[in-house]
């Protein structure tokens, strides 16, 4: 079985981004970038399936600027076998990403695509589901447990009320949630080895996909600021304030 | 302008988040129809027909729809999408699961998790864990939108819409429901509770959540948690509040033993009043707290329970 893992380069989760004064976006100059944490979980899951003998090959694909290659290298250092880099400097919305990925799937014929449930920059939570629809495949989103089951997969999903288990036939789309696994760190020898693994360079035009955005960003603003309040000295004072000042109890 | 709101429900009753999505739909203008897709979902359809400002309820029944699996929802909604200019659903795990499929098949961008409607084509949504708000104008003919339930008023009852039964075509691709393990609790739901008390890694273990639960029972509050507390297995996954968990905005949010990482703040900083109990006075949670108490939670929380008792709880 071949597994395709789309990985996105995003602002590191530890960075608190700042809105640019001219309201055109957030300031990404000199900001630490990393692989989207949910994508790391996706790569890890694919590697574990390979280690269990369920999968033979893992292909990491990223759509983005030249530096997205580093993100693919990270996936290769973790254990993916090869990469595909679709280079573009434009913003690519989830729909366009899904369309490109659908073309990659056509060429690569994987039996499984594992994506993150959400990119922590745009917070869209859409790409995996869109890809599933474009391909006409079943999906299992927000996975916290994945098991090969006959000719498909049994997946436990994190939902608002608790956990849900579903079965999807192969080929399928899975998106990862936080509890699926703990991604490994790449070892130094594996980072060295990853440098020799192949990365195919492509462009959106190679796939004939129009990536023009459908959403025009009119402005990006700061969220309303919360003023820090007061420190109370005791629980009794806290209860008094909640009752008599804030009136919430 | 015709607007379709896809209801969130459990067949027996309508989820409150649906009421917020109807409010967002109203802001777009035009007639509002509500789709209730399920199995034995008569009661939910009935409840939807009473929503204020709803012109019609479409009720679809089938086995595939019992758990509103994404593939079945896609097929059903596509079968009626032609009649609508905008399709909305709450940004719950249910809506997040099926809605992008519909957007992709209609070849439109989904506008995820909107917090405001500026006009029929312009919306505000949070990005970067709510550290920035983005105003976007959609050029798509049809708008496909998920709505953050906490930022819209919930419409009340007062309507008397007709309920029309519609066909539920069988889905092409499909997943199969195997089972579920739902958290049972007599406390209010996290997403709609007026008071929420959450514990973090500082709780130390799951048993210690008992002291939080005692306070929750006194205040009729819901219990939440940070990711660290869920990852450590103290409490189930559906307790997680934050960027990638649930977003809550109660009247009162009490954070206990939670440091206040940006991912956690993303899920609770719109609460009306925030209380933080943490032994580290430098903890970032204090920068958003209206009332901060620097204390060991293992003495402060039982004391809180006792003090509440004194004032009549
Ligand atoms: C992709 C991604 C998504 C994430 N999504 C979320 C999310 O949705 N929600 C979320 O919450 N987090 C999320 N996180 C995790 C987040 O970054 C933090 O790691 C997490 O919120 C920390 O949880 P915590 O505050 O409970 O733990 P810690 O940061 O370890 O804080 C524990 C706090 O407890 C205090 N404490 C300890 N003992 C006591 C005591 N006896 N009395 C009083 N205080 C005490 C400490 O002073 C400390 O401030 C996400 C992270 C990533 C990478
Ligand atoms: N530019 C991209 N390149 C590769 N994968 C992506 C890209 N954008 C999104 N994805 C995948 O889709 C997931 C969800 O992203 P989103 O729908 O934007 O929240 C990510 O975790 C990735 O697996």
PDB file of N, CA and C in Angstrom, chain A residues 82-164:
ATOM      1  N   UNK A  82       9.761   9.575  -0.310  1.00  0.00           N
ATOM      2  CA  UNK A  82      10.096  10.588  -1.305  1.00  0.00           C
ATOM      3  C   UNK A  82       9.102  11.735  -1.210  1.00  0.00           C
ATOM      4  N   UNK A  83       9.420  12.815  -1.931  1.00  0.00           N
ATOM      5  CA  UNK A  83       8.580  13.993  -1.814  1.00  0.00           C
ATOM      6  C   UNK A  83       8.125  14.540  -3.156  1.00  0.00           C
ATOM      7  N   UNK A  84       7.056  15.320  -3.113  1.00  0.00           N
ATOM      8  CA  UNK A  84       6.609  16.073  -4.281  1.00  0.00           C
ATOM      9  C   UNK A  84       6.391  17.509  -3.805  1.00  0.00           C
ATOM     10  N   UNK A  85       7.074  18.431  -4.452  1.00  0.00           N
ATOM     11  CA  UNK A  85       6.935  19.834  -4.068  1.00  0.00           C
ATOM     12  C   UNK A  85       6.258  20.599  -5.198  1.00  0.00           C
ATOM     13  N   UNK A  86       5.083  21.094  -4.922  1.00  0.00           N
ATOM     14  CA  UNK A  86       4.363  21.903  -5.906  1.00  0.00           C
ATOM     15  C   UNK A  86       4.625  23.360  -5.552  1.00  0.00           C
ATOM     16  N   UNK A  87       5.477  23.988  -6.359  1.00  0.00           N
ATOM     17  CA  UNK A  87       5.972  25.314  -5.989  1.00  0.00           C
ATOM     18  C   UNK A  87       5.044  26.427  -6.446  1.00  0.00           C
ATOM     19  N   UNK A  88       4.743  27.322  -5.508  1.00  0.00           N
ATOM     20  CA  UNK A  88       4.013  28.538  -5.836  1.00  0.00           C
ATOM     21  C   UNK A  88       4.212  29.543  -4.720  1.00  0.00           C
ATOM     22  N   UNK A  89       4.271  30.822  -5.072  1.00  0.00           N
ATOM     23  CA  UNK A  89       4.402  31.865  -4.057  1.00  0.00           C
ATOM     24  C   UNK A  89       3.063  32.470  -3.695  1.00  0.00           C
ATOM     25  N   UNK A  90       2.032  32.027  -4.414  1.00  0.00           N
ATOM     26  CA  UNK A  90       0.697  32.574  -4.150  1.00  0.00           C
ATOM     27  C   UNK A  90       0.072  31.917  -2.924  1.00  0.00           C
ATOM     28  N   UNK A  91      -0.928  32.576  -2.352  1.00  0.00           N
ATOM     29  CA  UNK A  91      -1.734  31.925  -1.319  1.00  0.00           C
ATOM     30  C   UNK A  91      -2.589  30.878  -1.998  1.00  0.00           C
ATOM     31  N   UNK A  92      -2.577  29.684  -1.465  1.00  0.00           N
ATOM     32  CA  UNK A  92      -3.389  28.622  -2.057  1.00  0.00           C
ATOM     33  C   UNK A  92      -4.465  28.222  -1.053  1.00  0.00           C
ATOM     34  N   UNK A  93      -5.708  28.473  -1.410  1.00  0.00           N
ATOM     35  CA  UNK A  93      -6.818  28.154  -0.507  1.00  0.00           C
ATOM     36  C   UNK A  93      -7.065  26.644  -0.485  1.00  0.00           C
ATOM     37  N   UNK A  94      -7.718  26.159   0.588  1.00  0.00           N
ATOM     38  CA  UNK A  94      -7.964  24.712   0.704  1.00  0.00           C
ATOM     39  C   UNK A  94      -8.565  24.072  -0.561  1.00  0.00           C
ATOM     40  N   UNK A  95      -9.501  24.759  -1.215  1.00  0.00           N
ATOM     41  CA  UNK A  95     -10.118  24.178  -2.414  1.00  0.00           C
ATOM     42  C   UNK A  95      -9.071  23.923  -3.500  1.00  0.00           C
ATOM     43  N   UNK A  96      -8.169  24.894  -3.702  1.00  0.00           N
ATOM     44  CA  UNK A  96      -7.130  24.743  -4.727  1.00  0.00           C
ATOM     45  C   UNK A  96      -6.119  23.672  -4.313  1.00  0.00           C
ATOM     46  N   UNK A  97      -5.794  23.640  -3.013  1.00  0.00           N
ATOM     47  CA  UNK A  97      -4.893  22.593  -2.512  1.00  0.00           C
ATOM     48  C   UNK A  97      -5.523  21.229  -2.795  1.00  0.00           C
ATOM     49  N   UNK A  98      -6.810  21.103  -2.489  1.00  0.00           N
ATOM     50  CA  UNK A  98      -7.500  19.825  -2.697  1.00  0.00           C
ATOM     51  C   UNK A  98      -7.494  19.441  -4.176  1.00  0.00           C
ATOM     52  N   UNK A  99      -7.652  20.439  -5.058  1.00  0.00           N
ATOM     53  CA  UNK A  99      -7.663  20.136  -6.500  1.00  0.00           C
ATOM     54  C   UNK A  99      -6.296  19.644  -6.961  1.00  0.00           C
ATOM     55  N   UNK A 100      -5.244  20.281  -6.460  1.00  0.00           N
ATOM     56  CA  UNK A 100      -3.893  19.830  -6.828  1.00  0.00           C
ATOM     57  C   UNK A 100      -3.657  18.424  -6.277  1.00  0.00           C
ATOM     58  N   UNK A 101      -4.041  18.230  -5.007  1.00  0.00           N
ATOM     59  CA  UNK A 101      -3.836  16.913  -4.399  1.00  0.00           C
ATOM     60  C   UNK A 101      -4.613  15.835  -5.152  1.00  0.00           C
ATOM     61  N   UNK A 102      -5.796  16.197  -5.651  1.00  0.00           N
ATOM     62  CA  UNK A 102      -6.587  15.215  -6.414  1.00  0.00           C
ATOM     63  C   UNK A 102      -5.816  14.773  -7.661  1.00  0.00           C
ATOM     64  N   UNK A 103      -5.103  15.717  -8.288  1.00  0.00           N
ATOM     65  CA  UNK A 103      -4.299  15.381  -9.467  1.00  0.00           C
ATOM     66  C   UNK A 103      -3.111  14.497  -9.075  1.00  0.00           C
ATOM     67  N   UNK A 104      -2.494  14.822  -7.932  1.00  0.00           N
ATOM     68  CA  UNK A 104      -1.371  14.011  -7.461  1.00  0.00           C
ATOM     69  C   UNK A 104      -1.861  12.581  -7.187  1.00  0.00           C
ATOM     70  N   UNK A 105      -3.044  12.479  -6.592  1.00  0.00           N
ATOM     71  CA  UNK A 105      -3.619  11.155  -6.309  1.00  0.00           C
ATOM     72  C   UNK A 105      -3.837  10.387  -7.615  1.00  0.00           C
ATOM     73  N   UNK A 106      -4.320  11.090  -8.645  1.00  0.00           N
ATOM     74  CA  UNK A 106      -4.522  10.446  -9.946  1.00  0.00           C
ATOM     75  C   UNK A 106      -3.218   9.843 -10.463  1.00  0.00           C
ATOM     76  N   UNK A 107      -2.129  10.589 -10.302  1.00  0.00           N
ATOM     77  CA  UNK A 107      -0.829  10.114 -10.798  1.00  0.00           C
ATOM     78  C   UNK A 107      -0.224   9.024  -9.933  1.00  0.00           C
ATOM     79  N   UNK A 108      -0.414   9.156  -8.632  1.00  0.00           N
ATOM     80  CA  UNK A 108       0.282   8.266  -7.703  1.00  0.00           C
ATOM     81  C   UNK A 108      -0.531   7.051  -7.278  1.00  0.00           C
ATOM     82  N   UNK A 109      -1.850   7.119  -7.426  1.00  0.00           N
ATOM     83  CA  UNK A 109      -2.755   6.045  -6.993  1.00  0.00           C
ATOM     84  C   UNK A 109      -2.467   5.477  -5.601  1.00  0.00           C
ATOM     85  N   UNK A 110      -2.428   6.316  -4.572  1.00  0.00           N
ATOM     86  CA  UNK A 110      -2.278   5.780  -3.216  1.00  0.00           C
ATOM     87  C   UNK A 110      -3.593   5.142  -2.762  1.00  0.00           C
ATOM     88  N   UNK A 111      -3.509   4.273  -1.760  1.00  0.00           N
ATOM     89  CA  UNK A 111      -4.741   3.701  -1.222  1.00  0.00           C
ATOM     90  C   UNK A 111      -5.238   4.508  -0.036  1.00  0.00           C
ATOM     91  N   UNK A 112      -4.358   5.381   0.439  1.00  0.00           N
ATOM     92  CA  UNK A 112      -4.720   6.156   1.620  1.00  0.00           C
ATOM     93  C   UNK A 112      -4.030   7.514   1.550  1.00  0.00           C
ATOM     94  N   UNK A 113      -4.785   8.565   1.881  1.00  0.00           N
ATOM     95  CA  UNK A 113      -4.169   9.879   2.045  1.00  0.00           C
ATOM     96  C   UNK A 113      -4.428  10.304   3.488  1.00  0.00           C
ATOM     97  N   UNK A 114      -3.363  10.628   4.224  1.00  0.00           N
ATOM     98  CA  UNK A 114      -3.527  11.097   5.598  1.00  0.00           C
ATOM     99  C   UNK A 114      -3.134  12.570   5.651  1.00  0.00           C
ATOM    100  N   UNK A 115      -4.084  13.402   6.058  1.00  0.00           N
ATOM    101  CA  UNK A 115      -3.825  14.841   6.184  1.00  0.00           C
ATOM    102  C   UNK A 115      -4.018  15.256   7.636  1.00  0.00           C
ATOM    103  N   UNK A 116      -3.555  16.460   7.970  1.00  0.00           N
ATOM    104  CA  UNK A 116      -3.890  17.030   9.259  1.00  0.00           C
ATOM    105  C   UNK A 116      -5.346  17.458   9.237  1.00  0.00           C
ATOM    106  N   UNK A 117      -5.989  17.521  10.426  1.00  0.00           N
ATOM    107  CA  UNK A 117      -7.387  17.957  10.410  1.00  0.00           C
ATOM    108  C   UNK A 117      -7.466  19.451  10.150  1.00  0.00           C
ATOM    109  N   UNK A 118      -6.403  20.157  10.446  1.00  0.00           N
ATOM    110  CA  UNK A 118      -6.478  21.616  10.419  1.00  0.00           C
ATOM    111  C   UNK A 118      -5.067  22.171  10.278  1.00  0.00           C
ATOM    112  N   UNK A 119      -4.926  23.199   9.476  1.00  0.00           N
ATOM    113  CA  UNK A 119      -3.653  23.924   9.432  1.00  0.00           C
ATOM    114  C   UNK A 119      -3.761  25.040  10.453  1.00  0.00           C
ATOM    115  N   UNK A 120      -2.748  25.196  11.310  1.00  0.00           N
ATOM    116  CA  UNK A 120      -2.900  26.136  12.434  1.00  0.00           C
ATOM    117  C   UNK A 120      -2.676  27.588  12.029  1.00  0.00           C
ATOM    118  N   UNK A 121      -2.490  27.845  10.723  1.00  0.00           N
ATOM    119  CA  UNK A 121      -2.439  29.248  10.282  1.00  0.00           C
ATOM    120  C   UNK A 121      -3.815  29.718   9.799  1.00  0.00           C
ATOM    121  N   UNK A 122      -4.382  28.999   8.808  1.00  0.00           N
ATOM    122  CA  UNK A 122      -5.700  29.451   8.310  1.00  0.00           C
ATOM    123  C   UNK A 122      -6.859  28.865   9.112  1.00  0.00           C
ATOM    124  N   UNK A 123      -6.575  27.836   9.931  1.00  0.00           N
ATOM    125  CA  UNK A 123      -7.614  27.206  10.755  1.00  0.00           C
ATOM    126  C   UNK A 123      -8.866  26.833   9.949  1.00  0.00           C
ATOM    127  N   UNK A 124      -8.686  26.375   8.709  1.00  0.00           N
ATOM    128  CA  UNK A 124      -9.851  26.101   7.856  1.00  0.00           C
ATOM    129  C   UNK A 124     -10.529  24.782   8.178  1.00  0.00           C
ATOM    130  N   UNK A 125      -9.724  23.749   8.414  1.00  0.00           N
ATOM    131  CA  UNK A 125     -10.275  22.409   8.650  1.00  0.00           C
ATOM    132  C   UNK A 125     -11.160  21.994   7.474  1.00  0.00           C
ATOM    133  N   UNK A 126     -10.602  21.993   6.282  1.00  0.00           N
ATOM    134  CA  UNK A 126     -11.422  21.745   5.095  1.00  0.00           C
ATOM    135  C   UNK A 126     -10.747  20.867   4.038  1.00  0.00           C
ATOM    136  N   UNK A 127      -9.425  20.920   3.922  1.00  0.00           N
ATOM    137  CA  UNK A 127      -8.751  20.340   2.762  1.00  0.00           C
ATOM    138  C   UNK A 127      -9.000  18.834   2.594  1.00  0.00           C
ATOM    139  N   UNK A 128      -8.876  18.090   3.681  1.00  0.00           N
ATOM    140  CA  UNK A 128      -9.049  16.631   3.596  1.00  0.00           C
ATOM    141  C   UNK A 128     -10.444  16.250   3.116  1.00  0.00           C
ATOM    142  N   UNK A 129     -11.451  16.918   3.689  1.00  0.00           N
ATOM    143  CA  UNK A 129     -12.834  16.626   3.318  1.00  0.00           C
ATOM    144  C   UNK A 129     -13.070  16.991   1.847  1.00  0.00           C
ATOM    145  N   UNK A 130     -12.490  18.125   1.418  1.00  0.00           N
ATOM    146  CA  UNK A 130     -12.662  18.558   0.022  1.00  0.00           C
ATOM    147  C   UNK A 130     -12.027  17.551  -0.926  1.00  0.00           C
ATOM    148  N   UNK A 131     -10.836  17.096  -0.563  1.00  0.00           N
ATOM    149  CA  UNK A 131     -10.148  16.116  -1.401  1.00  0.00           C
ATOM    150  C   UNK A 131     -10.994  14.838  -1.509  1.00  0.00           C
ATOM    151  N   UNK A 132     -11.542  14.414  -0.385  1.00  0.00           N
ATOM    152  CA  UNK A 132     -12.384  13.207  -0.387  1.00  0.00           C
ATOM    153  C   UNK A 132     -13.551  13.377  -1.352  1.00  0.00           C
ATOM    154  N   UNK A 133     -14.192  14.543  -1.305  1.00  0.00           N
ATOM    155  CA  UNK A 133     -15.344  14.783  -2.171  1.00  0.00           C
ATOM    156  C   UNK A 133     -14.937  14.797  -3.644  1.00  0.00           C
ATOM    157  N   UNK A 134     -13.822  15.477  -3.946  1.00  0.00           N
ATOM    158  CA  UNK A 134     -13.378  15.568  -5.348  1.00  0.00           C
ATOM    159  C   UNK A 134     -13.062  14.188  -5.902  1.00  0.00           C
ATOM    160  N   UNK A 135     -12.511  13.321  -5.045  1.00  0.00           N
ATOM    161  CA  UNK A 135     -12.152  11.979  -5.491  1.00  0.00           C
ATOM    162  C   UNK A 135     -13.336  11.011  -5.422  1.00  0.00           C
ATOM    163  N   UNK A 136     -14.389  11.418  -4.704  1.00  0.00           N
ATOM    164  CA  UNK A 136     -15.503  10.506  -4.473  1.00  0.00           C
ATOM    165  C   UNK A 136     -15.125   9.390  -3.511  1.00  0.00           C
ATOM    166  N   UNK A 137     -14.222   9.689  -2.579  1.00  0.00           N
ATOM    167  CA  UNK A 137     -13.769   8.703  -1.596  1.00  0.00           C
ATOM    168  C   UNK A 137     -14.462   8.913  -0.256  1.00  0.00           C
ATOM    169  N   UNK A 138     -14.526   7.850   0.551  1.00  0.00           N
ATOM    170  CA  UNK A 138     -15.010   8.033   1.921  1.00  0.00           C
ATOM    171  C   UNK A 138     -13.942   8.707   2.776  1.00  0.00           C
ATOM    172  N   UNK A 139     -14.383   9.266   3.884  1.00  0.00           N
ATOM    173  CA  UNK A 139     -13.454   9.979   4.752  1.00  0.00           C
ATOM    174  C   UNK A 139     -13.650   9.595   6.212  1.00  0.00           C
ATOM    175  N   UNK A 140     -12.545   9.684   6.956  1.00  0.00           N
ATOM    176  CA  UNK A 140     -12.608   9.526   8.411  1.00  0.00           C
ATOM    177  C   UNK A 140     -11.780  10.660   9.000  1.00  0.00           C
ATOM    178  N   UNK A 141     -12.483  11.699   9.448  1.00  0.00           N
ATOM    179  CA  UNK A 141     -11.780  12.893   9.937  1.00  0.00           C
ATOM    180  C   UNK A 141     -11.552  12.810  11.445  1.00  0.00           C
ATOM    181  N   UNK A 142     -10.651  13.638  11.939  1.00  0.00           N
ATOM    182  CA  UNK A 142     -10.384  13.814  13.376  1.00  0.00           C
ATOM    183  C   UNK A 142     -10.048  12.484  14.047  1.00  0.00           C
ATOM    184  N   UNK A 143      -9.161  11.714  13.403  1.00  0.00           N
ATOM    185  CA  UNK A 143      -8.868  10.362  13.867  1.00  0.00           C
ATOM    186  C   UNK A 143      -8.008  10.342  15.117  1.00  0.00           C
ATOM    187  N   UNK A 144      -8.397   9.494  16.076  1.00  0.00           N
ATOM    188  CA  UNK A 144      -7.542   9.282  17.243  1.00  0.00           C
ATOM    189  C   UNK A 144      -7.041   7.841  17.301  1.00  0.00           C
ATOM    190  N   UNK A 145      -7.539   6.999  16.381  1.00  0.00           N
ATOM    191  CA  UNK A 145      -7.050   5.629  16.288  1.00  0.00           C
ATOM    192  C   UNK A 145      -7.358   5.111  14.892  1.00  0.00           C
ATOM    193  N   UNK A 146      -6.356   4.514  14.258  1.00  0.00           N
ATOM    194  CA  UNK A 146      -6.560   3.972  12.910  1.00  0.00           C
ATOM    195  C   UNK A 146      -6.082   2.524  12.892  1.00  0.00           C
ATOM    196  N   UNK A 147      -6.914   1.667  12.335  1.00  0.00           N
ATOM    197  CA  UNK A 147      -6.569   0.256  12.277  1.00  0.00           C
ATOM    198  C   UNK A 147      -6.905  -0.260  10.891  1.00  0.00           C
ATOM    199  N   UNK A 148      -5.987  -1.020  10.296  1.00  0.00           N
ATOM    200  CA  UNK A 148      -6.309  -1.653   9.014  1.00  0.00           C
ATOM    201  C   UNK A 148      -7.359  -2.707   9.302  1.00  0.00           C
ATOM    202  N   UNK A 149      -8.409  -2.744   8.486  1.00  0.00           N
ATOM    203  CA  UNK A 149      -9.510  -3.653   8.769  1.00  0.00           C
ATOM    204  C   UNK A 149      -9.996  -4.229   7.445  1.00  0.00           C
ATOM    205  N   UNK A 150      -9.605  -5.459   7.159  1.00  0.00           N
ATOM    206  CA  UNK A 150      -9.961  -6.072   5.885  1.00  0.00           C
ATOM    207  C   UNK A 150      -9.454  -5.223   4.745  1.00  0.00           C
ATOM    208  N   UNK A 151     -10.341  -4.843   3.824  1.00  0.00           N
ATOM    209  CA  UNK A 151      -9.887  -4.023   2.698  1.00  0.00           C
ATOM    210  C   UNK A 151     -10.084  -2.526   2.966  1.00  0.00           C
ATOM    211  N   UNK A 152     -10.249  -2.191   4.238  1.00  0.00           N
ATOM    212  CA  UNK A 152     -10.415  -0.773   4.552  1.00  0.00           C
ATOM    213  C   UNK A 152      -9.768  -0.419   5.871  1.00  0.00           C
ATOM    214  N   UNK A 153     -10.355   0.548   6.547  1.00  0.00           N
ATOM    215  CA  UNK A 153      -9.782   1.029   7.809  1.00  0.00           C
ATOM    216  C   UNK A 153     -10.889   1.229   8.835  1.00  0.00           C
ATOM    217  N   UNK A 154     -10.565   0.898  10.073  1.00  0.00           N
ATOM    218  CA  UNK A 154     -11.472   1.193  11.174  1.00  0.00           C
ATOM    219  C   UNK A 154     -10.868   2.381  11.909  1.00  0.00           C
ATOM    220  N   UNK A 155     -11.646   3.434  12.016  1.00  0.00           N
ATOM    221  CA  UNK A 155     -11.101   4.679  12.554  1.00  0.00           C
ATOM    222  C   UNK A 155     -11.953   5.183  13.712  1.00  0.00           C
ATOM    223  N   UNK A 156     -11.292   5.513  14.816  1.00  0.00           N
ATOM    224  CA  UNK A 156     -11.981   6.160  15.930  1.00  0.00           C
ATOM    225  C   UNK A 156     -11.794   7.659  15.788  1.00  0.00           C
ATOM    226  N   UNK A 157     -12.911   8.396  15.893  1.00  0.00           N
ATOM    227  CA  UNK A 157     -12.901   9.832  15.628  1.00  0.00           C
ATOM    228  C   UNK A 157     -13.252  10.622  16.878  1.00  0.00           C
ATOM    229  N   UNK A 158     -12.594  11.755  17.051  1.00  0.00           N
ATOM    230  CA  UNK A 158     -12.927  12.640  18.166  1.00  0.00           C
ATOM    231  C   UNK A 158     -14.069  13.561  17.728  1.00  0.00           C
ATOM    232  N   UNK A 159     -15.227  13.399  18.375  1.00  0.00           N
ATOM    233  CA  UNK A 159     -16.365  14.261  18.029  1.00  0.00           C
ATOM    234  C   UNK A 159     -16.814  15.034  19.274  1.00  0.00           C
ATOM    235  N   UNK A 160     -17.716  15.977  19.064  1.00  0.00           N
ATOM    236  CA  UNK A 160     -18.130  16.856  20.158  1.00  0.00           C
ATOM    237  C   UNK A 160     -18.644  16.101  21.382  1.00  0.00           C
ATOM    238  N   UNK A 161     -19.338  14.977  21.151  1.00  0.00           N
ATOM    239  CA  UNK A 161     -19.912  14.259  22.285  1.00  0.00           C
ATOM    240  C   UNK A 161     -19.008  13.194  22.871  1.00  0.00           C
ATOM    241  N   UNK A 162     -17.884  12.904  22.241  1.00  0.00           N
ATOM    242  CA  UNK A 162     -17.002  11.849  22.722  1.00  0.00           C
ATOM    243  C   UNK A 162     -16.229  11.209  21.577  1.00  0.00           C
ATOM    244  N   UNK A 163     -16.403   9.893  21.417  1.00  0.00           N
ATOM    245  CA  UNK A 163     -15.676   9.187  20.363  1.00  0.00           C
ATOM    246  C   UNK A 163     -16.657   8.421  19.491  1.00  0.00           C
ATOM    247  N   UNK A 164     -16.342   8.385  18.190  1.00  0.00           N
ATOM    248  CA  UNK A 164     -17.176   7.628  17.257  1.00  0.00           C
ATOM    249  C   UNK A 164     -16.261   6.726  16.440  1.00  0.00           C
TER     250      UNK A 164
END
